[in-house]
């Protein structure tokens, strides 16, 4: 039987929690004792060192202890009242002052022992503490409030600092948390069931859950706090990793198509290429082909910075399945990109006698029907399209490989599942490509159920892109430089942000810029305009012309953000870069620097940027590596905003910090996989305890069915 007081007991059960406070606590997400104890301090005051009053120094917060000598009050001429309490120890005296806090006089009776924390200042030759935090250590009040012990929650120790809301004060919350911890302790060991297996706990040096909860709120020492935090972070991450490991284990039990017959298409293509594959490309291709041969369904994430040559790897994998009589699809996030991939792949596929078709929202219906019939009949080997088009009614009878060029658009993970629809094939293989590097901790979390391949090398001969920040008055210089480049045969992108809410105006800015550039700045050059409101055909025509070098300059919105590959373009001019995130800027900049020529990215900023924004822009200018930028993005915006963690339905990090707890995350992944290997269905005693104990974590993490699969 569960003790009456446990983690699921409602907070109303605690003393001093009435209806108003219950409502206030609900605003903090606190309804049960468990919630209350998961409301972790976001920092601590270190008030563990008590300083003698004779040793005060100005400006750093100190904690002092002593006896109340006097307590008095006077009215101020400008209104209000001032309370003064003097406290002394055997080395000196300090004057404590409050403004309009009449209750102070009732509490500070002369003779009481008190402890105070505050910032000392020298006033009229005396030490003064203004509005110190305090704790009464003896006397009727202290005992009345907290029982027999000399309890000190607010000074003289590491003091927790909580997030608050109106109606919930710091002191009150501290005593409430304390009360909950005391009651749990009184209820005995079964009040807190630790779901983590004992062996794992001791192997990783983790405290039992009850101890960890006590120490995270009221640590006796900094060491205890660190150990408690590690213990709780481990549990948090282990829950996620166990779920991911279950999904992965579930997948590994699905038989996949075994594609073992070796052919020579892949080799023939590689030999025909005008360049050699990079070492990284060869390595990841090997990993992918090993999956395809293994007889187990592949679910692999292919990560690589912009321009690292992911498309080619995907195509080689597709050829491998095609030459064994199967079909492949490649899904792109935008129409423009689907068209481009289609073009590239058709160029590569033609000489190999492989049929590749492109299907997008602007494919006319007669053509669409013809393509789908070809797919159905198995005449089309490779189908390229946008997510939106592929999923509806498309049947790909011999589908063996789906490649999702997800780029950095998250939230689409679930959708490709429906792309598989063949009846006569087993589970088809899935390769997800991500263009934006994801910090390792996040990819372990978001994609913990996938296997990871990393292209960590750019093709040789690329010159680093130079990034220059300039203000609007420096524009003429930028145009002058671009003119020289265009005259030398290079091409230029000019980007205007279009943010949806204000699309009308923003779009006008892009159109106006197009008119201004074509009529006054570069009347002698060929200029195109590309934005999302154009029809598919117009987009294709403009993109095609730019790719073939028939346009010198392309004014565009962020439709060019992802994937476009025009190696002859060397200049990227970005207006209002402050309106883009780092990942987006990185994508945009990745459109240049794809050939052998030196490239420049120009950022044209308004003059009056806030310092923090300016700093972000300069950080971007100074860093070319996608992983560096990704980590910075994470640092600045947190995992929820920067990485669409929420769209994924994966819990935000609670106590864990995705930047600093990466090591622990790696351990958790290994431990979770190892545990499942021994107990795949969580049926042992320990497994059942885990399943039950973590099920609340799962519910929060994956609302609406968090089971494997
Ligand atoms: P990603 O999709 O990873 O951003 P792409 O697949 O678009 O990159 O490749 C970028 C460019 O590099 C393309 O023009 C491609 O043809 C070229 N490329 C790919 N692999 C190599 C290689 N090994 N050597 C030289 N160029 C390459
Ligand atoms: Mg790409």
Tab-separated table of N, CA, C and O in Angstrom, residues 47 61 81-83 95-101 103-104 116-119 128-134:
chain	number	residue	atom	x	y	z
A	47	UNK	N	24.773	31.747	1.022
A	47	UNK	CA	24.805	32.442	2.299
A	47	UNK	C	25.347	31.513	3.379
A	47	UNK	O	24.938	31.559	4.533
A	61	UNK	N	27.224	40.781	-1.351
A	61	UNK	CA	26.243	40.284	-0.407
A	61	UNK	C	26.932	39.431	0.649
A	61	UNK	O	27.790	38.611	0.329
A	81	UNK	N	7.282	55.502	6.122
A	81	UNK	CA	7.990	55.352	7.386
A	81	UNK	C	9.260	54.542	7.173
A	81	UNK	O	9.379	53.776	6.205
A	82	UNK	N	10.196	54.744	8.101
A	82	UNK	CA	11.469	54.047	8.014
A	82	UNK	C	11.660	53.228	9.284
A	82	UNK	O	11.572	53.750	10.389
A	83	UNK	N	11.912	51.902	9.105
A	83	UNK	CA	12.149	51.051	10.257
A	83	UNK	C	13.652	50.793	10.377
A	83	UNK	O	14.296	50.488	9.366
A	95	UNK	N	23.378	48.476	11.093
A	95	UNK	CA	22.053	49.101	11.075
A	95	UNK	C	21.257	48.529	9.918
A	95	UNK	O	21.700	48.621	8.767
A	96	UNK	N	20.116	47.946	10.222
A	96	UNK	CA	19.280	47.408	9.145
A	96	UNK	C	18.093	48.342	8.949
A	96	UNK	O	17.442	48.722	9.928
A	97	UNK	N	17.823	48.725	7.715
A	97	UNK	CA	16.716	49.648	7.479
A	97	UNK	C	15.728	49.078	6.471
A	97	UNK	O	16.095	48.358	5.545
A	98	UNK	N	14.466	49.403	6.736
A	98	UNK	CA	13.394	49.034	5.815
A	98	UNK	C	12.538	50.261	5.563
A	98	UNK	O	12.452	51.145	6.420
A	99	UNK	N	11.912	50.314	4.453
A	99	UNK	CA	11.013	51.405	4.125
A	99	UNK	C	9.594	50.840	4.107
A	99	UNK	O	9.333	49.862	3.385
A	100	UNK	N	8.722	51.436	4.927
A	100	UNK	CA	7.313	51.002	4.936
A	100	UNK	C	7.093	49.525	5.230
A	100	UNK	O	6.230	48.898	4.621
A	101	UNK	N	7.887	48.939	6.103
A	101	UNK	CA	7.663	47.530	6.452
A	101	UNK	C	7.395	47.449	7.953
A	101	UNK	O	8.254	47.042	8.723
A	103	UNK	N	5.735	45.529	9.796
A	103	UNK	CA	5.756	44.224	10.465
A	103	UNK	C	7.132	43.919	11.058
A	103	UNK	O	7.270	43.120	11.981
A	104	UNK	N	8.132	44.572	10.511
A	104	UNK	CA	9.493	44.328	10.964
A	104	UNK	C	9.623	44.552	12.476
A	104	UNK	O	10.260	43.785	13.196
A	116	UNK	N	21.006	37.580	8.947
A	116	UNK	CA	20.589	38.503	7.896
A	116	UNK	C	21.505	38.364	6.687
A	116	UNK	O	22.697	38.106	6.834
A	117	UNK	N	20.927	38.558	5.500
A	117	UNK	CA	21.752	38.577	4.291
A	117	UNK	C	21.428	39.829	3.502
A	117	UNK	O	20.260	40.151	3.292
A	118	UNK	N	22.464	40.527	3.081
A	118	UNK	CA	22.247	41.741	2.297
A	118	UNK	C	23.573	42.319	1.870
A	118	UNK	O	24.634	41.730	2.106
A	119	UNK	N	23.492	43.482	1.221
A	119	UNK	CA	24.671	44.129	0.683
A	119	UNK	C	25.061	45.292	1.599
A	119	UNK	O	24.318	46.280	1.640
A	128	UNK	N	25.418	49.698	7.051
A	128	UNK	CA	23.978	49.605	6.909
A	128	UNK	C	23.598	48.491	5.936
A	128	UNK	O	24.270	48.269	4.921
A	129	UNK	N	22.513	47.784	6.258
A	129	UNK	CA	21.945	46.810	5.318
A	129	UNK	C	20.533	47.282	4.981
A	129	UNK	O	19.702	47.422	5.873
A	130	UNK	N	20.275	47.545	3.716
A	130	UNK	CA	18.935	47.978	3.341
A	130	UNK	C	18.113	46.762	2.910
A	130	UNK	O	18.566	45.949	2.100
A	131	UNK	N	16.930	46.636	3.476
A	131	UNK	CA	16.020	45.527	3.145
A	131	UNK	C	16.697	44.170	3.096
A	131	UNK	O	16.618	43.467	2.080
A	132	UNK	N	17.398	43.781	4.166
A	132	UNK	CA	18.071	42.469	4.129
A	132	UNK	C	17.053	41.330	4.177
A	132	UNK	O	15.949	41.502	4.680
A	133	UNK	N	17.455	40.199	3.653
A	133	UNK	CA	16.703	38.963	3.838
A	133	UNK	C	17.038	38.489	5.249
A	133	UNK	O	18.153	38.685	5.702
A	134	UNK	N	16.091	37.905	5.949
A	134	UNK	CA	16.438	37.553	7.329
A	134	UNK	C	15.730	36.300	7.789
A	134	UNK	O	14.782	35.832	7.156
